[in-house]
PDB file of C-alpha atoms in Angstrom:
ATOM      1  CA  ASN A 209      -0.017  -0.009   0.004  1.00  0.00           C
ATOM      2  CA  ILE A 210       2.774   2.143  -0.411  1.00  0.00           C
ATOM      3  CA  VAL A 211       4.033   3.841  -2.986  1.00  0.00           C
ATOM      4  CA  LEU A 212       7.670   4.439  -3.648  1.00  0.00           C
ATOM      5  CA  ALA A 213       9.571   7.297  -5.732  1.00  0.00           C
ATOM      6  CA  ASP A 214      10.296   6.130  -9.170  1.00  0.00           C
ATOM      7  CA  GLY A 215      14.273   5.473  -8.996  1.00  0.00           C
ATOM      8  CA  ALA A 216      14.580   6.236  -5.244  1.00  0.00           C
ATOM      9  CA  PRO A 217      13.107   3.404  -3.484  1.00  0.00           C
ATOM     10  CA  ASP A 218      13.699   4.977   0.199  1.00  0.00           C
ATOM     11  CA  VAL A 219      11.479   7.876  -0.599  1.00  0.00           C
ATOM     12  CA  VAL A 220       7.712   6.851  -0.080  1.00  0.00           C
ATOM     13  CA  GLN A 221       5.682   9.288  -2.605  1.00  0.00           C
ATOM     14  CA  GLY A 222       2.477   8.092  -1.643  1.00  0.00           C
ATOM     15  CA  VAL A 223      -0.156   5.771   0.818  1.00  0.00           C
ATOM     16  CA  ILE A 224      -2.725   4.134  -0.934  1.00  0.00           C
ATOM     17  CA  ASP A 225      -5.644   2.620   2.028  1.00  0.00           C
ATOM     18  CA  TYR A 226      -7.673   0.683   0.342  1.00  0.00           C
ATOM     19  CA  GLY A 227     -10.073  -0.100   3.179  1.00  0.00           C
ATOM     20  CA  ASP A 228     -11.575   3.158   2.221  1.00  0.00           C
ATOM     21  CA  MET A 229     -12.544   2.447  -1.824  1.00  0.00           C
ATOM     22  CA  VAL A 230     -15.299  -0.003   0.133  1.00  0.00           C
ATOM     23  CA  TYR A 231     -19.083   0.577  -0.220  1.00  0.00           C
ATOM     24  CA  SER A 232     -20.387  -0.313   3.286  1.00  0.00           C
ATOM     25  CA  TRP A 233     -22.608   0.699   5.742  1.00  0.00           C
ATOM     26  CA  ILE A 234     -21.731   4.211   8.000  1.00  0.00           C
ATOM     27  CA  VAL A 235     -23.570   1.740  11.481  1.00  0.00           C
ATOM     28  CA  ASN A 236     -19.957  -0.697  11.122  1.00  0.00           C
ATOM     29  CA  GLU A 237     -17.879   2.337  10.637  1.00  0.00           C
ATOM     30  CA  VAL A 238     -19.696   4.363  13.571  1.00  0.00           C
ATOM     31  CA  ALA A 239     -19.267   0.657  15.564  1.00  0.00           C
ATOM     32  CA  VAL A 240     -15.696   0.326  15.184  1.00  0.00           C
ATOM     33  CA  ALA A 241     -15.177   3.619  16.041  1.00  0.00           C
ATOM     34  CA  ALA A 242     -17.349   3.132  19.512  1.00  0.00           C
ATOM     35  CA  ALA A 243     -15.203  -0.232  20.328  1.00  0.00           C
ATOM     36  CA  TYR A 244     -12.294   1.384  19.946  1.00  0.00           C
ATOM     37  CA  SER A 245     -13.036   4.088  22.406  1.00  0.00           C
ATOM     38  CA  CYS A 246     -13.982   1.858  24.357  1.00  0.00           C
ATOM     39  CA  LEU A 247      -9.552   1.161  24.710  1.00  0.00           C
ATOM     40  CA  THR A 248      -8.602   4.339  24.785  1.00  0.00           C
ATOM     41  CA  VAL A 249      -6.859   5.907  28.050  1.00  0.00           C
ATOM     42  CA  TYR A 250     -10.097   7.138  29.307  1.00  0.00           C
ATOM     43  CA  GLY A 251     -11.950   3.879  27.891  1.00  0.00           C
ATOM     44  CA  LYS A 252      -9.683   1.656  30.453  1.00  0.00           C
ATOM     45  CA  SER A 253      -8.868   4.136  33.377  1.00  0.00           C
ATOM     46  CA  SER A 254     -12.054   2.775  35.278  1.00  0.00           C
ATOM     47  CA  PRO A 255     -14.071   0.253  34.219  1.00  0.00           C
ATOM     48  CA  PRO A 256     -17.042  -0.591  33.909  1.00  0.00           C
ATOM     49  CA  TYR A 257     -17.656   2.649  34.107  1.00  0.00           C
ATOM     50  CA  THR A 258     -15.443   4.668  31.871  1.00  0.00           C
ATOM     51  CA  THR A 259     -15.486   1.563  29.379  1.00  0.00           C
ATOM     52  CA  VAL A 260     -19.549   2.497  28.765  1.00  0.00           C
ATOM     53  CA  HIS A 261     -18.838   6.384  28.973  1.00  0.00           C
ATOM     54  CA  ALA A 262     -16.283   6.532  27.005  1.00  0.00           C
ATOM     55  CA  LEU A 263     -18.638   4.518  23.861  1.00  0.00           C
ATOM     56  CA  VAL A 264     -21.021   6.734  25.298  1.00  0.00           C
ATOM     57  CA  SER A 265     -19.507  10.104  24.651  1.00  0.00           C
ATOM     58  CA  LEU A 266     -18.397   8.840  21.318  1.00  0.00           C
ATOM     59  CA  LEU A 267     -21.617   7.956  19.832  1.00  0.00           C
ATOM     60  CA  HIS A 268     -23.200  11.527  21.312  1.00  0.00           C
ATOM     61  CA  GLY A 269     -20.724  13.171  19.857  1.00  0.00           C
ATOM     62  CA  PHE A 270     -21.731  11.664  16.426  1.00  0.00           C
ATOM     63  CA  GLY A 271     -25.251  12.063  17.108  1.00  0.00           C
ATOM     64  CA  GLN A 272     -24.591  15.731  17.738  1.00  0.00           C
ATOM     65  CA  GLN A 273     -23.124  15.783  14.384  1.00  0.00           C
ATOM     66  CA  GLN A 274     -25.346  13.622  12.420  1.00  0.00           C
ATOM     67  CA  PRO A 275     -28.666  13.559  14.178  1.00  0.00           C
ATOM     68  CA  SER A 276     -30.901  11.329  12.828  1.00  0.00           C
ATOM     69  CA  TYR A 277     -27.934   9.565  10.864  1.00  0.00           C
ATOM     70  CA  LEU A 278     -29.044   6.057  11.249  1.00  0.00           C
ATOM     71  CA  SER A 279     -31.870   4.040  11.468  1.00  0.00           C
ATOM     72  CA  ALA A 280     -33.524   2.703  13.998  1.00  0.00           C
ATOM     73  CA  ASP A 281     -32.852  -0.976  13.191  1.00  0.00           C
ATOM     74  CA  GLU A 282     -28.690   0.316  12.442  1.00  0.00           C
ATOM     75  CA  VAL A 283     -28.993   2.187  15.820  1.00  0.00           C
ATOM     76  CA  SER A 284     -30.255  -1.175  17.677  1.00  0.00           C
ATOM     77  CA  LEU A 285     -27.180  -3.332  16.343  1.00  0.00           C
ATOM     78  CA  ILE A 286     -24.156  -0.807  17.511  1.00  0.00           C
ATOM     79  CA  ARG A 287     -23.899  -2.934  20.983  1.00  0.00           C
ATOM     80  CA  ILE A 288     -23.509  -6.223  19.270  1.00  0.00           C
ATOM     81  CA  LEU A 289     -21.654  -5.001  16.318  1.00  0.00           C
ATOM     82  CA  CYS A 290     -18.958  -3.082  19.199  1.00  0.00           C
ATOM     83  CA  CYS A 291     -18.938  -6.365  20.564  1.00  0.00           C
ATOM     84  CA  CYS A 292     -18.445  -8.037  17.494  1.00  0.00           C
ATOM     85  CA  ARG A 293     -15.242  -5.694  16.780  1.00  0.00           C
ATOM     86  CA  LEU A 294     -13.803  -6.149  20.508  1.00  0.00           C
ATOM     87  CA  VAL A 295     -13.655 -10.069  19.753  1.00  0.00           C
ATOM     88  CA  ILE A 296     -12.195  -9.590  16.697  1.00  0.00           C
ATOM     89  CA  SER A 297      -9.673  -7.833  18.230  1.00  0.00           C
ATOM     90  CA  ALA A 298      -9.277  -9.626  21.222  1.00  0.00           C
ATOM     91  CA  THR A 299      -9.194 -12.999  19.240  1.00  0.00           C
ATOM     92  CA  LEU A 300      -6.353 -11.526  16.613  1.00  0.00           C
ATOM     93  CA  GLY A 301      -4.283 -10.402  19.125  1.00  0.00           C
ATOM     94  CA  ALA A 302      -4.452 -13.597  20.911  1.00  0.00           C
ATOM     95  CA  THR A 303      -3.446 -15.378  17.857  1.00  0.00           C
ATOM     96  CA  SER A 304      -1.203 -13.474  17.098  1.00  0.00           C
ATOM     97  CA  TYR A 305       0.692 -13.534  20.642  1.00  0.00           C
ATOM     98  CA  SER A 306       0.295 -17.104  20.816  1.00  0.00           C
ATOM     99  CA  LYS A 307       2.572 -17.384  17.860  1.00  0.00           C
ATOM    100  CA  ASP A 308       5.553 -14.742  19.420  1.00  0.00           C
ATOM    101  CA  PRO A 309       4.940 -14.584  23.095  1.00  0.00           C
ATOM    102  CA  SER A 310       8.084 -12.663  23.088  1.00  0.00           C
ATOM    103  CA  ASN A 311       5.780  -9.701  21.388  1.00  0.00           C
ATOM    104  CA  GLN A 312       4.133  -8.045  24.217  1.00  0.00           C
ATOM    105  CA  TYR A 313       3.017  -5.325  21.920  1.00  0.00           C
ATOM    106  CA  LEU A 314       0.054  -8.012  20.033  1.00  0.00           C
ATOM    107  CA  LEU A 315      -1.683  -7.875  23.719  1.00  0.00           C
ATOM    108  CA  LEU A 316      -2.122  -4.061  23.793  1.00  0.00           C
ATOM    109  CA  HIS A 317      -5.945  -4.331  22.426  1.00  0.00           C
ATOM    110  CA  SER A 318      -6.298  -8.283  23.332  1.00  0.00           C
ATOM    111  CA  VAL A 319      -6.538  -7.976  26.946  1.00  0.00           C
ATOM    112  CA  PRO A 320      -8.453  -4.510  27.063  1.00  0.00           C
ATOM    113  CA  SER A 321     -11.130  -5.788  23.848  1.00  0.00           C
ATOM    114  CA  TRP A 322     -11.843  -8.793  26.568  1.00  0.00           C
ATOM    115  CA  GLU A 323     -12.755  -6.659  29.475  1.00  0.00           C
ATOM    116  CA  ALA A 324     -14.458  -4.115  27.440  1.00  0.00           C
ATOM    117  CA  LEU A 325     -16.569  -6.778  25.511  1.00  0.00           C
ATOM    118  CA  TRP A 326     -17.700  -8.808  29.058  1.00  0.00           C
ATOM    119  CA  THR A 327     -18.482  -5.187  30.230  1.00  0.00           C
ATOM    120  CA  LEU A 328     -20.513  -4.758  27.560  1.00  0.00           C
ATOM    121  CA  TRP A 329     -21.948  -7.889  27.376  1.00  0.00           C
ATOM    122  CA  TYR A 330     -23.125  -8.182  30.862  1.00  0.00           C
ATOM    123  CA  CYS A 331     -24.946  -4.933  31.183  1.00  0.00           C
ATOM    124  CA  ASP A 332     -28.557  -4.583  30.884  1.00  0.00           C
ATOM    125  CA  PRO A 333     -29.086  -5.274  26.597  1.00  0.00           C
ATOM    126  CA  MET A 334     -32.348  -3.559  26.954  1.00  0.00           C
ATOM    127  CA  ARG A 335     -31.300  -0.596  29.303  1.00  0.00           C
ATOM    128  CA  LEU A 336     -27.688  -0.074  27.189  1.00  0.00           C
ATOM    129  CA  ASP A 337     -29.605  -0.517  24.049  1.00  0.00           C
ATOM    130  CA  ASP A 338     -31.604   2.525  24.864  1.00  0.00           C
ATOM    131  CA  LEU A 339     -28.537   4.348  26.271  1.00  0.00           C
ATOM    132  CA  ILE A 340     -27.177   4.310  23.329  1.00  0.00           C
ATOM    133  CA  ALA A 341     -30.044   5.395  21.064  1.00  0.00           C
ATOM    134  CA  LYS A 342     -30.413   8.351  23.691  1.00  0.00           C
ATOM    135  CA  ALA A 343     -26.630   9.290  22.511  1.00  0.00           C
ATOM    136  CA  LEU A 344     -26.808   8.292  19.364  1.00  0.00           C
ATOM    137  CA  SER A 345     -29.830  11.201  19.371  1.00  0.00           C
ATOM    138  CA  GLY A 346     -27.782  14.060  20.425  1.00  0.00           C
ATOM    139  CA  GLU A 347     -30.489  15.481  22.097  1.00  0.00           C
ATOM    140  CA  HIS A 348     -29.325  14.913  25.874  1.00  0.00           C
ATOM    141  CA  PRO A 349     -26.662  17.198  27.616  1.00  0.00           C
ATOM    142  CA  PRO A 350     -23.303  15.272  28.438  1.00  0.00           C
ATOM    143  CA  GLU A 351     -24.498  15.143  32.182  1.00  0.00           C
ATOM    144  CA  ARG A 352     -27.314  13.478  31.592  1.00  0.00           C
ATOM    145  CA  LEU A 353     -25.660  10.374  29.567  1.00  0.00           C
ATOM    146  CA  ALA A 354     -23.655  10.181  32.454  1.00  0.00           C
ATOM    147  CA  ALA A 355     -25.931   9.549  35.310  1.00  0.00           C
ATOM    148  CA  TRP A 356     -27.255   6.912  32.955  1.00  0.00           C
ATOM    149  CA  THR A 357     -24.569   5.261  32.425  1.00  0.00           C
ATOM    150  CA  GLN A 358     -23.437   5.019  35.928  1.00  0.00           C
ATOM    151  CA  GLU A 359     -27.277   3.281  36.147  1.00  0.00           C
ATOM    152  CA  VAL A 360     -26.853   1.179  33.196  1.00  0.00           C
ATOM    153  CA  VAL A 361     -23.423   0.334  34.842  1.00  0.00           C
ATOM    154  CA  GLY A 362     -25.387  -0.909  37.664  1.00  0.00           C
ATOM    155  CA  THR A 363     -26.909  -3.942  35.688  1.00  0.00           C
ATOM    156  CA  ILE A 364     -23.894  -5.352  34.975  1.00  0.00           C
ATOM    157  CA  THR A 365     -24.499  -8.983  36.077  1.00  0.00           C
ATOM    158  CA  THR A 366     -22.016 -10.700  38.486  1.00  0.00           C
ATOM    159  CA  VAL A 367     -21.327 -13.441  36.114  1.00  0.00           C
ATOM    160  CA  ARG A 368     -17.925 -12.385  34.991  1.00  0.00           C
ATOM    161  CA  SER A 369     -16.053 -16.029  35.907  1.00  0.00           C
ATOM    162  CA  LYS A 370     -14.488 -17.232  33.322  1.00  0.00           C
ATOM    163  CA  PRO A 371     -15.340 -21.163  32.450  1.00  0.00           C
ATOM    164  CA  THR A 372     -13.445 -23.658  33.937  1.00  0.00           C
ATOM    165  CA  ALA A 373     -12.220 -26.845  31.752  1.00  0.00           C
ATOM    166  CA  SER A 374     -13.751 -29.848  33.829  1.00  0.00           C
TER     167      SER A 374
END
């Protein structure tokens, strides 16, 4: 994806990002950005609250800039699409690390992705979906979204232990 200067193989003349040449659903782009917001310094700073609040804050910003851009069906998929992206990050990082355990960098997204996934998965799904819809509406003040985030985080079930092998 790198274009080198003719006759000067050590000079980068351009970069081509083929990923942006695809016609796709905007909801996927929003969901990927929201998933990765959970993995930011803020998103990881004091989970589970900051994990959900980072997601809600990003969606609120999108909603303020693009109100009613996503359909109700698309909004209802955001939580699941975020979880799908987090699973991809977690498993790709873990797979790569299993092939090269000396490379700790490969765990940069993998480990926090599992934590964020657990958080989003074990919140009450109807309440989290409702909070996501409110954030995307762009109509509610950040302070109210923060209070609702705290309420949603309070619904996380305590079933957070990993299954053990028999």
